[in-house]
CSV table of C-alpha atoms in Angstrom, one decimal:
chain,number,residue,atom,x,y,z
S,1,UNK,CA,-30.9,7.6,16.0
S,2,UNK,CA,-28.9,5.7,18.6
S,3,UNK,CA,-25.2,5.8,19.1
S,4,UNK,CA,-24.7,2.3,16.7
S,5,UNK,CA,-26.4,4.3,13.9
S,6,UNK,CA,-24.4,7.5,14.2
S,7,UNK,CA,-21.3,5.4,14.8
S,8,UNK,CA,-21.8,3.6,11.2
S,9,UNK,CA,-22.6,6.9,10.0
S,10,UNK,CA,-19.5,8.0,11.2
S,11,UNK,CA,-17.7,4.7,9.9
S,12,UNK,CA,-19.2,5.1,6.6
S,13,UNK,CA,-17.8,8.8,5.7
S,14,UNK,CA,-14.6,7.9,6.8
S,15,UNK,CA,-14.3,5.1,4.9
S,16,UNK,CA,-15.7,7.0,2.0
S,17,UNK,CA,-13.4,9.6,2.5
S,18,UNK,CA,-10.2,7.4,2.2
S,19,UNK,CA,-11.5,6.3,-0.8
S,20,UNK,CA,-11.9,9.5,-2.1
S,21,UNK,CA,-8.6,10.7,-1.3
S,22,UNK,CA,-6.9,7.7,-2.6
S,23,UNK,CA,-8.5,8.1,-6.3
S,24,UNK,CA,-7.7,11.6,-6.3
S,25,UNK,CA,-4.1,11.3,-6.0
S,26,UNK,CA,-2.2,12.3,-9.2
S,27,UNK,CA,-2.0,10.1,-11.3
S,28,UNK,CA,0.9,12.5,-13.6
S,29,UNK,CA,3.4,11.8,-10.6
S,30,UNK,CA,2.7,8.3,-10.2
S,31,UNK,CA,2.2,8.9,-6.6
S,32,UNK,CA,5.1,10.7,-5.8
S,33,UNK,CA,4.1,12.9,-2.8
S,34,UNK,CA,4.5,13.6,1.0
S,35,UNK,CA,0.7,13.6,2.3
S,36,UNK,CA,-0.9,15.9,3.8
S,37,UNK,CA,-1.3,13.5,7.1
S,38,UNK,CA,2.7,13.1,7.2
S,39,UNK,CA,2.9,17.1,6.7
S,40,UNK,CA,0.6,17.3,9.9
S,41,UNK,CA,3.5,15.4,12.0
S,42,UNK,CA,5.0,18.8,11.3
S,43,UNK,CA,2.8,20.3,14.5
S,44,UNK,CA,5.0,18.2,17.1
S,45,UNK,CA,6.0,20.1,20.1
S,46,UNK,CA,8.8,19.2,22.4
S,47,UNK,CA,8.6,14.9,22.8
S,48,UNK,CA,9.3,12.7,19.8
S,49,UNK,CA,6.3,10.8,18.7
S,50,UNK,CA,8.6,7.7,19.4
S,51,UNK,CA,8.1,8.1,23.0
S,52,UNK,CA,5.0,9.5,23.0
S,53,UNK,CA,3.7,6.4,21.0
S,54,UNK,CA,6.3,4.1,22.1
S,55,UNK,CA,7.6,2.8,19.1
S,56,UNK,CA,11.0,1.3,19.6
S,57,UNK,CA,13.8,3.5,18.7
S,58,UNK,CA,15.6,2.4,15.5
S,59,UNK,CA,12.0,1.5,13.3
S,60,UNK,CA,12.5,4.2,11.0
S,61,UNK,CA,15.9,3.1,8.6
S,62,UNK,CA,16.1,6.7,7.5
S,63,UNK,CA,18.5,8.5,10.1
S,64,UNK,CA,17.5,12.5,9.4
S,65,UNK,CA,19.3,13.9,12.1
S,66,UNK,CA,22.5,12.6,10.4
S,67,UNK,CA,21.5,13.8,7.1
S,68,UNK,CA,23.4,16.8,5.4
S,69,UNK,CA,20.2,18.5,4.0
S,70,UNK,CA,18.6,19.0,7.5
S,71,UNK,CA,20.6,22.1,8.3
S,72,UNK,CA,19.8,23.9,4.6
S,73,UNK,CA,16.3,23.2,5.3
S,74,UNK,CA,16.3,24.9,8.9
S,75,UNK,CA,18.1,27.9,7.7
S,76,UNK,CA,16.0,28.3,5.3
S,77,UNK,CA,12.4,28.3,6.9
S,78,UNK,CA,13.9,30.4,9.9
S,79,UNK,CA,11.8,33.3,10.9
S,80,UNK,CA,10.3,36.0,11.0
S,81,UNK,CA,8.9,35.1,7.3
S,82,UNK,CA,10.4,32.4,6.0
S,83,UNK,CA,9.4,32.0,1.8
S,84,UNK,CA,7.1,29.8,0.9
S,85,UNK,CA,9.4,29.1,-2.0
S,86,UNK,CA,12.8,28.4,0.4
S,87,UNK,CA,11.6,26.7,2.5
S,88,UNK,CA,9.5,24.2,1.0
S,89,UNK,CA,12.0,24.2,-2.1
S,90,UNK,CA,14.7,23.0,0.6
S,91,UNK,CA,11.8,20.8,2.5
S,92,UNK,CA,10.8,19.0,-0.8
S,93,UNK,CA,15.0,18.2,-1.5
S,94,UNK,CA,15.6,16.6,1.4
S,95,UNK,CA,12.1,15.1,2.4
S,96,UNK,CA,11.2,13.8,-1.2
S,97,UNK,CA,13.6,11.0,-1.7
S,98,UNK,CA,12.2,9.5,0.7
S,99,UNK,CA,8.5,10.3,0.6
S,100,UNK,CA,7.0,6.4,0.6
S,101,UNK,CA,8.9,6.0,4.3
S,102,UNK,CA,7.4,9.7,5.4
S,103,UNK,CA,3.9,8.0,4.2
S,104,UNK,CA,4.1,5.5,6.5
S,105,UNK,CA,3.9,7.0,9.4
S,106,UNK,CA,1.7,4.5,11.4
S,107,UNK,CA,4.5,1.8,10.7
S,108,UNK,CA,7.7,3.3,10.9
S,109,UNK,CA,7.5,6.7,12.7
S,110,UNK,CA,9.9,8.3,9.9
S,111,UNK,CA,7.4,11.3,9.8
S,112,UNK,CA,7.2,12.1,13.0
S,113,UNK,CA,11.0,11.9,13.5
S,114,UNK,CA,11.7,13.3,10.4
S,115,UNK,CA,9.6,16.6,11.9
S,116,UNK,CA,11.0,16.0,15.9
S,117,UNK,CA,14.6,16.3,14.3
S,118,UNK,CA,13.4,19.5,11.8
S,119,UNK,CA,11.0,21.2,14.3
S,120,UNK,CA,12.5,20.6,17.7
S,121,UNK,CA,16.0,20.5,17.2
S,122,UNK,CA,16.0,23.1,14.3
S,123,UNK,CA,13.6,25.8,17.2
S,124,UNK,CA,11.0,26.0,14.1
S,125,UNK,CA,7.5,26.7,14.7
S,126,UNK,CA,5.6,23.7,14.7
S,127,UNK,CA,3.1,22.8,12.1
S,128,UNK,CA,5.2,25.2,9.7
S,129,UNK,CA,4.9,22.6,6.8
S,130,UNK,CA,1.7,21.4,7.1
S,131,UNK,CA,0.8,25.2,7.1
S,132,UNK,CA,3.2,26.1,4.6
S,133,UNK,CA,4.2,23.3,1.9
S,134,UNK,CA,1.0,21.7,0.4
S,135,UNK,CA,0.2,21.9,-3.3
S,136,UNK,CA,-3.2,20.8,-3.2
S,137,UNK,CA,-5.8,18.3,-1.7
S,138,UNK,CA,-3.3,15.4,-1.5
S,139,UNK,CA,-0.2,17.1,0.1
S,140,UNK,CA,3.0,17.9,-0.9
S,141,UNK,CA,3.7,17.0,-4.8
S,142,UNK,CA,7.3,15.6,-5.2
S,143,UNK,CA,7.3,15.4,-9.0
S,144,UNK,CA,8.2,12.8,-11.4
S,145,UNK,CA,9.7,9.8,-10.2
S,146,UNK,CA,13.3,10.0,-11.7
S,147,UNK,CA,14.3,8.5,-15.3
């Protein structure tokens, strides 16, 4: 087979496998979760994906650094072990209200910020959350959108 046919091979399961991923979303929490894709910003090292992508500074409308809930979140997944139950407990608090600009990654950067300003400036290992805080195939479950 020559490199068009394993390309669209390639292609094919992709495609297929967005598909899949998007029907199996839960259909109880009418979407409300942080995917597993955002959770992998969580692996960023020392450079914010901002420059590393160059994406203009300002895309993302959400300002974390600023926000009061970043420091409960880093003092609670500090190690040596930090609990499952802490940290993501504090994770899903502040990261949740705003889990349909953490989605969009690709448009607005607020993932990988969110992560540079958590990860970096907090001295947390990275990938911690995508390691840690995942309830399932689809990512991070956020619960019920509020009454």
């Amino acid at each position: 087979m020559g490199s068009t046919g394993v390309g669209a091979i390639l292609f094919y399961c992709v495609a297929l496998s967005t598909i899949a991923v998007g029907s199996a979303a839960p259909a109880d929490n009418n979407g409300r979760f942080i995917s597993k894709e955002a959770l992998a910003c969580s692996n960023i090292t020392e450079t914010s994906h901002r420059k590393l992508e160059g994406l203009p500074s300002g895309l993302c409308p959400v300002q974390f650094e600023r926000m009061p809930g970043i420091k409960t979140v880093v003092n609670s997944c500090r190690p040596p072990q930090p609990s499952e139950q802490r940290c993501c407990g504090a994770f899903k608090a502040f990261a949740c209200p705003y889990f349909d600009l953490i989605n969009d990654n690709a448009n607005n950067g607020c993932a990988s910020q969110m992560f540079y300003d958590i990860i970096v400036r907090g001295r947390l290992s990275p990938g911690l959350f995508s390691y840690l805080c995942h309830d399932g195939a689809v990512g991070l479950n956020c619960g019920p959108a509020p009454a």
